[in-house]
Structure formats: C-alpha cells, structure tokens
Tab-separated table of C-alpha atoms in Angstrom:
chain	number	residue	atom	x	y	z
A	1	UNK	CA	195.639	221.265	118.871
A	2	UNK	CA	199.072	219.875	118.431
A	3	UNK	CA	199.957	216.985	116.221
A	4	UNK	CA	197.332	215.414	114.051
A	5	UNK	CA	199.877	212.916	112.761
A	6	UNK	CA	199.010	210.408	110.096
A	7	UNK	CA	199.005	206.914	111.590
A	8	UNK	CA	202.510	205.572	111.735
A	9	UNK	CA	203.099	202.431	109.721
A	10	UNK	CA	204.854	200.467	112.394
A	11	UNK	CA	205.103	196.736	112.769
A	12	UNK	CA	205.134	194.730	115.924
A	13	UNK	CA	208.123	195.880	117.935
A	14	UNK	CA	207.758	193.644	120.972
A	15	UNK	CA	211.044	193.635	122.814
A	16	UNK	CA	211.931	190.961	125.329
A	17	UNK	CA	212.474	192.377	128.798
A	18	UNK	CA	210.613	195.673	128.176
A	19	UNK	CA	207.693	196.634	130.378
A	20	UNK	CA	204.268	196.694	128.766
A	21	UNK	CA	201.462	199.158	129.374
A	22	UNK	CA	199.156	196.213	130.000
A	23	UNK	CA	201.390	195.035	132.856
A	24	UNK	CA	202.301	198.411	134.318
A	25	UNK	CA	199.611	198.202	136.977
A	26	UNK	CA	201.711	195.383	138.501
A	27	UNK	CA	204.883	197.465	138.338
A	28	UNK	CA	206.091	200.250	140.609
A	29	UNK	CA	206.904	202.690	137.789
A	30	UNK	CA	204.687	204.754	135.473
A	31	UNK	CA	206.882	205.422	132.434
A	32	UNK	CA	205.806	208.212	130.103
A	33	UNK	CA	207.283	209.501	126.867
A	34	UNK	CA	207.450	213.132	125.729
A	35	UNK	CA	209.708	215.342	123.629
A	36	UNK	CA	210.925	217.529	126.494
A	37	UNK	CA	211.026	220.370	123.970
A	38	UNK	CA	207.493	221.752	123.650
A	39	UNK	CA	207.004	224.382	126.340
A	40	UNK	CA	204.884	225.030	128.314
A	41	UNK	CA	203.780	221.391	127.975
A	42	UNK	CA	207.270	219.961	128.402
A	43	UNK	CA	210.840	221.234	128.280
A	44	UNK	CA	214.367	220.218	129.222
A	45	UNK	CA	216.756	221.827	131.706
A	46	UNK	CA	220.235	220.896	132.892
A	47	UNK	CA	219.186	220.957	136.547
A	48	UNK	CA	215.969	220.842	138.578
A	49	UNK	CA	214.830	224.455	138.503
A	50	UNK	CA	211.376	223.802	139.998
A	51	UNK	CA	209.789	221.303	142.359
A	52	UNK	CA	207.917	219.722	139.438
A	53	UNK	CA	211.033	218.840	137.410
A	54	UNK	CA	211.739	215.112	136.937
A	55	UNK	CA	215.094	213.639	135.965
A	56	UNK	CA	215.115	212.312	132.413
A	57	UNK	CA	215.625	208.562	132.284
A	58	UNK	CA	219.031	207.720	130.850
A	59	UNK	CA	220.519	211.138	131.548
A	60	UNK	CA	220.280	214.485	129.821
A	61	UNK	CA	219.066	216.594	132.704
A	62	UNK	CA	215.484	217.184	133.744
A	63	UNK	CA	212.099	217.484	132.086
A	64	UNK	CA	209.498	219.911	133.385
A	65	UNK	CA	206.189	221.430	132.359
A	66	UNK	CA	202.457	220.808	132.276
A	67	UNK	CA	202.759	217.258	130.940
A	68	UNK	CA	205.215	216.391	133.719
A	69	UNK	CA	202.902	217.786	136.384
A	70	UNK	CA	199.930	215.863	135.020
A	71	UNK	CA	202.012	212.688	134.746
A	72	UNK	CA	203.223	213.084	138.325
A	73	UNK	CA	199.679	213.520	139.605
A	74	UNK	CA	198.576	210.368	137.783
A	75	UNK	CA	201.594	208.385	138.998
A	76	UNK	CA	200.857	209.483	142.574
A	77	UNK	CA	197.252	208.356	142.226
A	78	UNK	CA	198.437	205.006	140.854
A	79	UNK	CA	200.887	204.650	143.726
A	80	UNK	CA	203.798	204.464	141.297
A	81	UNK	CA	207.046	206.321	140.722
A	82	UNK	CA	207.116	208.561	137.661
A	83	UNK	CA	209.769	207.934	135.004
A	84	UNK	CA	210.090	210.359	132.074
A	85	UNK	CA	211.754	209.316	128.827
A	86	UNK	CA	212.756	211.927	126.267
A	87	UNK	CA	211.641	210.606	122.883
A	88	UNK	CA	211.321	212.351	119.520
A	89	UNK	CA	207.782	212.932	118.311
A	90	UNK	CA	208.000	210.312	115.567
A	91	UNK	CA	209.376	207.787	118.057
A	92	UNK	CA	206.567	208.024	120.614
A	93	UNK	CA	204.124	205.544	119.099
A	94	UNK	CA	206.826	202.931	118.375
A	95	UNK	CA	208.024	203.299	121.990
A	96	UNK	CA	204.474	202.710	123.186
A	97	UNK	CA	204.036	199.707	120.887
A	98	UNK	CA	207.274	198.114	122.072
A	99	UNK	CA	206.531	198.595	125.762
A	100	UNK	CA	209.423	201.011	126.285
A	101	UNK	CA	206.887	203.450	127.747
A	102	UNK	CA	203.497	202.965	129.386
A	103	UNK	CA	201.948	206.185	128.108
A	104	UNK	CA	202.379	209.124	125.767
A	105	UNK	CA	201.824	212.401	127.620
A	106	UNK	CA	203.069	214.885	125.055
A	107	UNK	CA	200.330	217.217	123.899
A	108	UNK	CA	198.965	214.617	121.484
A	109	UNK	CA	195.528	215.096	119.942
A	110	UNK	CA	193.380	212.008	119.482
A	111	UNK	CA	192.173	211.391	115.922
A	112	UNK	CA	190.496	208.651	113.933
A	113	UNK	CA	193.834	207.818	112.323
A	114	UNK	CA	195.702	207.700	115.608
A	115	UNK	CA	192.982	205.616	117.215
A	116	UNK	CA	193.974	202.855	114.788
A	117	UNK	CA	197.227	202.451	116.731
A	118	UNK	CA	196.713	204.085	120.126
A	119	UNK	CA	193.994	203.948	122.796
A	120	UNK	CA	193.338	207.454	124.151
A	121	UNK	CA	191.937	208.657	127.450
A	122	UNK	CA	189.567	211.577	127.626
A	123	UNK	CA	191.297	214.949	127.058
A	124	UNK	CA	193.490	216.306	129.827
A	125	UNK	CA	193.753	219.820	128.376
A	126	UNK	CA	192.046	222.012	125.799
A	127	UNK	CA	193.727	225.097	124.402
A	128	UNK	CA	192.030	228.420	123.765
A	129	UNK	CA	192.634	227.936	120.077
A	130	UNK	CA	195.151	228.025	117.255
A	131	UNK	CA	196.987	231.258	116.536
A	132	UNK	CA	199.819	232.497	114.338
A	133	UNK	CA	203.233	233.753	115.444
A	134	UNK	CA	204.663	236.544	113.270
A	135	UNK	CA	207.373	239.186	113.404
A	136	UNK	CA	206.096	242.010	115.592
A	137	UNK	CA	207.151	244.735	113.152
A	138	UNK	CA	205.290	243.209	110.184
A	139	UNK	CA	201.867	244.201	108.829
A	140	UNK	CA	200.759	240.639	109.569
A	141	UNK	CA	200.710	241.436	113.297
A	142	UNK	CA	197.417	243.237	112.657
A	143	UNK	CA	195.680	240.451	110.711
A	144	UNK	CA	192.379	239.069	112.041
A	145	UNK	CA	191.518	236.347	109.485
A	146	UNK	CA	193.556	233.319	108.481
A	147	UNK	CA	192.781	234.174	104.851
A	148	UNK	CA	194.784	237.395	105.307
A	149	UNK	CA	197.814	235.106	105.119
A	150	UNK	CA	197.031	234.143	101.519
A	151	UNK	CA	200.241	234.484	99.511
A	152	UNK	CA	202.400	234.542	102.653
A	153	UNK	CA	204.950	231.933	103.682
A	154	UNK	CA	203.531	229.914	106.577
A	155	UNK	CA	205.269	227.020	108.297
A	156	UNK	CA	204.329	224.382	110.870
A	157	UNK	CA	205.846	221.506	112.793
A	158	UNK	CA	206.437	218.290	110.875
A	159	UNK	CA	203.880	215.488	111.285
A	160	UNK	CA	201.488	217.620	113.310
A	161	UNK	CA	198.206	219.375	112.727
A	162	UNK	CA	200.207	222.598	113.048
A	163	UNK	CA	201.311	221.729	109.523
A	164	UNK	CA	198.156	220.211	108.023
A	165	UNK	CA	195.879	223.131	108.985
A	166	UNK	CA	197.967	225.567	106.950
A	167	UNK	CA	196.157	224.437	103.801
A	168	UNK	CA	192.956	225.936	105.199
A	169	UNK	CA	194.439	229.248	104.007
A	170	UNK	CA	193.603	229.723	100.339
A	171	UNK	CA	196.626	230.567	98.203
A	172	UNK	CA	199.074	230.198	101.094
A	173	UNK	CA	202.753	229.591	100.407
A	174	UNK	CA	202.952	226.422	102.515
A	175	UNK	CA	206.567	226.003	103.567
A	176	UNK	CA	208.246	222.638	104.151
A	177	UNK	CA	207.608	221.741	107.810
A	178	UNK	CA	210.429	221.504	110.331
A	179	UNK	CA	210.919	219.063	113.187
A	180	UNK	CA	211.172	221.345	116.231
A	181	UNK	CA	209.936	224.685	117.480
A	182	UNK	CA	213.404	226.252	117.806
A	183	UNK	CA	213.857	225.535	114.086
A	184	UNK	CA	210.491	227.129	113.314
A	185	UNK	CA	211.321	230.241	115.318
A	186	UNK	CA	214.657	230.578	113.528
A	187	UNK	CA	212.893	230.276	110.153
A	188	UNK	CA	210.524	233.073	111.124
A	189	UNK	CA	213.257	235.323	112.431
A	190	UNK	CA	215.407	234.736	109.352
A	191	UNK	CA	212.589	235.514	106.923
A	192	UNK	CA	212.280	231.977	105.601
A	193	UNK	CA	208.675	232.079	106.880
A	194	UNK	CA	206.199	234.869	107.591
A	195	UNK	CA	204.137	232.977	110.150
A	196	UNK	CA	204.222	229.926	112.416
A	197	UNK	CA	201.052	228.109	113.447
A	198	UNK	CA	200.787	227.432	117.182
A	199	UNK	CA	198.341	226.918	120.017
A	200	UNK	CA	198.043	229.748	122.485
A	201	UNK	CA	200.093	228.425	125.444
A	202	UNK	CA	202.973	227.538	123.123
A	203	UNK	CA	202.769	230.891	121.341
A	204	UNK	CA	202.870	232.744	124.651
A	205	UNK	CA	206.073	230.933	125.590
A	206	UNK	CA	207.684	231.599	122.214
A	207	UNK	CA	206.878	235.312	122.302
A	208	UNK	CA	208.035	235.640	125.910
A	209	UNK	CA	211.396	234.212	124.838
A	210	UNK	CA	211.529	236.284	121.638
A	211	UNK	CA	210.289	239.880	122.136
A	212	UNK	CA	210.597	240.594	118.412
A	213	UNK	CA	207.704	238.235	117.707
A	214	UNK	CA	203.956	238.683	118.196
A	215	UNK	CA	200.812	236.573	118.425
A	216	UNK	CA	197.986	236.938	115.910
A	217	UNK	CA	194.577	235.931	117.279
A	218	UNK	CA	191.747	235.559	114.800
A	219	UNK	CA	188.236	236.926	114.969
A	220	UNK	CA	185.503	234.444	115.820
A	221	UNK	CA	184.649	232.347	112.788
A	222	UNK	CA	187.804	233.453	110.962
A	223	UNK	CA	190.351	231.129	112.529
A	224	UNK	CA	191.468	227.568	111.940
A	225	UNK	CA	189.067	224.628	112.167
A	226	UNK	CA	191.026	222.288	114.427
A	227	UNK	CA	190.701	220.111	117.516
A	228	UNK	CA	192.573	221.788	120.382
A	229	UNK	CA	192.325	218.993	122.947
A	230	UNK	CA	195.133	216.695	124.037
A	231	UNK	CA	194.821	213.205	125.505
A	232	UNK	CA	196.992	210.525	127.071
A	233	UNK	CA	197.930	207.743	124.656
A	234	UNK	CA	198.031	204.154	125.916
A	235	UNK	CA	198.874	200.958	124.090
A	236	UNK	CA	196.377	199.811	121.459
A	237	UNK	CA	194.029	197.112	122.677
A	238	UNK	CA	194.251	198.054	126.357
A	239	UNK	CA	191.061	200.122	126.624
A	240	UNK	CA	189.266	197.372	128.556
A	241	UNK	CA	192.265	196.576	130.753
A	242	UNK	CA	192.570	197.389	134.450
A	243	UNK	CA	195.592	199.547	133.671
A	244	UNK	CA	193.769	201.745	131.162
A	245	UNK	CA	190.865	202.145	133.547
A	246	UNK	CA	193.176	203.005	136.440
A	247	UNK	CA	194.905	205.714	134.380
A	248	UNK	CA	191.540	207.129	133.276
A	249	UNK	CA	190.289	207.102	136.886
A	250	UNK	CA	193.473	208.856	138.021
A	251	UNK	CA	193.013	211.491	135.309
A	252	UNK	CA	189.369	211.963	136.272
A	253	UNK	CA	190.422	212.636	139.865
A	254	UNK	CA	192.366	215.769	138.799
A	255	UNK	CA	189.947	218.707	138.963
A	256	UNK	CA	189.666	221.326	136.246
A	257	UNK	CA	190.862	223.967	138.707
A	258	UNK	CA	193.993	221.920	139.373
A	259	UNK	CA	194.620	221.439	135.656
A	260	UNK	CA	194.265	225.180	135.090
A	261	UNK	CA	196.652	225.888	137.952
A	262	UNK	CA	199.195	223.457	136.503
A	263	UNK	CA	199.097	225.262	133.153
A	264	UNK	CA	199.386	228.668	134.820
A	265	UNK	CA	202.441	227.440	136.710
A	266	UNK	CA	203.945	225.876	133.592
A	267	UNK	CA	203.570	229.086	131.597
A	268	UNK	CA	205.204	231.045	134.425
A	269	UNK	CA	208.081	228.570	134.812
A	270	UNK	CA	208.823	227.909	131.139
A	271	UNK	CA	212.319	229.051	130.102
A	272	UNK	CA	212.399	232.396	128.331
A	273	UNK	CA	215.668	231.719	126.543
A	274	UNK	CA	216.723	228.886	124.254
C-alpha cells in the first residue's frame, strides 16, 4: 500500500514542553499527524462538511476522511479529545520523534526499515490492491498486466512505495516522483506521464474527480507485488508501554464491519473537485 519510505535519518529532536507519545495516556488529548491531502484516507476542507470532520490544529480549516474517523474512534475509546495536525509526509516521523504528535495515522505501511524508527500497531486497513490510473481515451485503459506498461512513462508519489514498485515493470520509463497527488494527476493529464500508481480507494477518488481518467486493474498474478496494509505509527521504544497497549486495544475494539463502513463513508464523502 501507500508509502514504503526509506527510514528517515533523523536525530533526536526532543523539544522541551512538547507532549510525548509515552506520556499521552496521562493527557486529555490524542494528537495525530496526517497530510490532510490523501483522499479518501484524509483530506482538507475550508469548513466542516460532514459530522466526521475535525478542525486542523493551528488553523487551515478541517481534516476529514477514513483516517480521521479511525482516529476519532480510538480517541473516544481512550477517553481523550482528538487533535489533528496537518504535517507533510516527510515531516511525520520527525514530528513523532519530537513528541509533537502522539501517533501517525496517515495510510502508512509498516516495513522493516520503518520499524527501525517507528513502533507500529497491527494494520487498521488493507486495500484491494495496487492499480494504475491512466487517461481514459488511451490504449493503456485496456491493459491487464503491469508489464504492458513497459516503455511507458509511469510516475508515483515521492518517498512512497507508489514510486518504488514502478521498477517491477521491465523497461518502464520511470518518471521523477512528485510530492502530492494533485501534482501527479496534473502530470498525467498534461502528458508528462502515462500512468500513476495508486491503491484502489485513492484511485476511485481521483477518477471520480477527473472523469477523463480511468483505473486499470490487473489480472491475478499480473499485478504489483506490494503490501497493501496500513498501520498506526507510535514512537519508537513504546511498544511495551501502557500507551501503546491502550492504542492497540482501542484499535482492536473497532470491528471489521465498522472499518468497512468508515471507508465506504469516506469514499462517498471525499471531494470530487480539487
């Protein structure tokens, strides 16, 4: 799934006066970080358009989506108030290290590299798989094998497994990754790229907002080899703490049916225009 980022080389960023994930169980606020720009997992609006929207800490409107709903459910179980901070993808782990946030809830996939700097819960969502977004009027809309994209220009999001998996396509013209999905969509629409890698819920949102685009699903055994789960990231070294265990217990209390309903709602509520 999203974001198999190489472990960030960050030093100790302990900041006096910041809350720490290890102490959050003694606090009344559960502070989570996310991009607020990765629908249907999380997105930003100027006002609260749904009951699940949460005001972004520090201003900038509201954040909504699947990650917000899951975070709210966990905060409720912990008996804490939810605080959402909008943080760029590359800034999430440093914010966790410094104690600026208690948890990363941002569609992050656990990996051996990430486990060197983050303690992860069990997965809170698993996508149907990785797909490709293409222009609807192109021959690529009918492809069924990732190798059909050999020789084509394919692009992914920077510092994510959306980018690293592209090299599974032999002979692909691997384009320089971009930082955000709006940039990726523009590159596809402008002909800079022929395809964008994405997981299904994200692709559905992109295509709903851009009718000129289409989703390519691959035949069984002919798609990408990639982990499509996402987990909550907590501060390294806290796995045996009461706080980590309380977050894991809160996550475990959310049934699969409820998680599925949250995603269904998020897909329905996600903005269809940039």
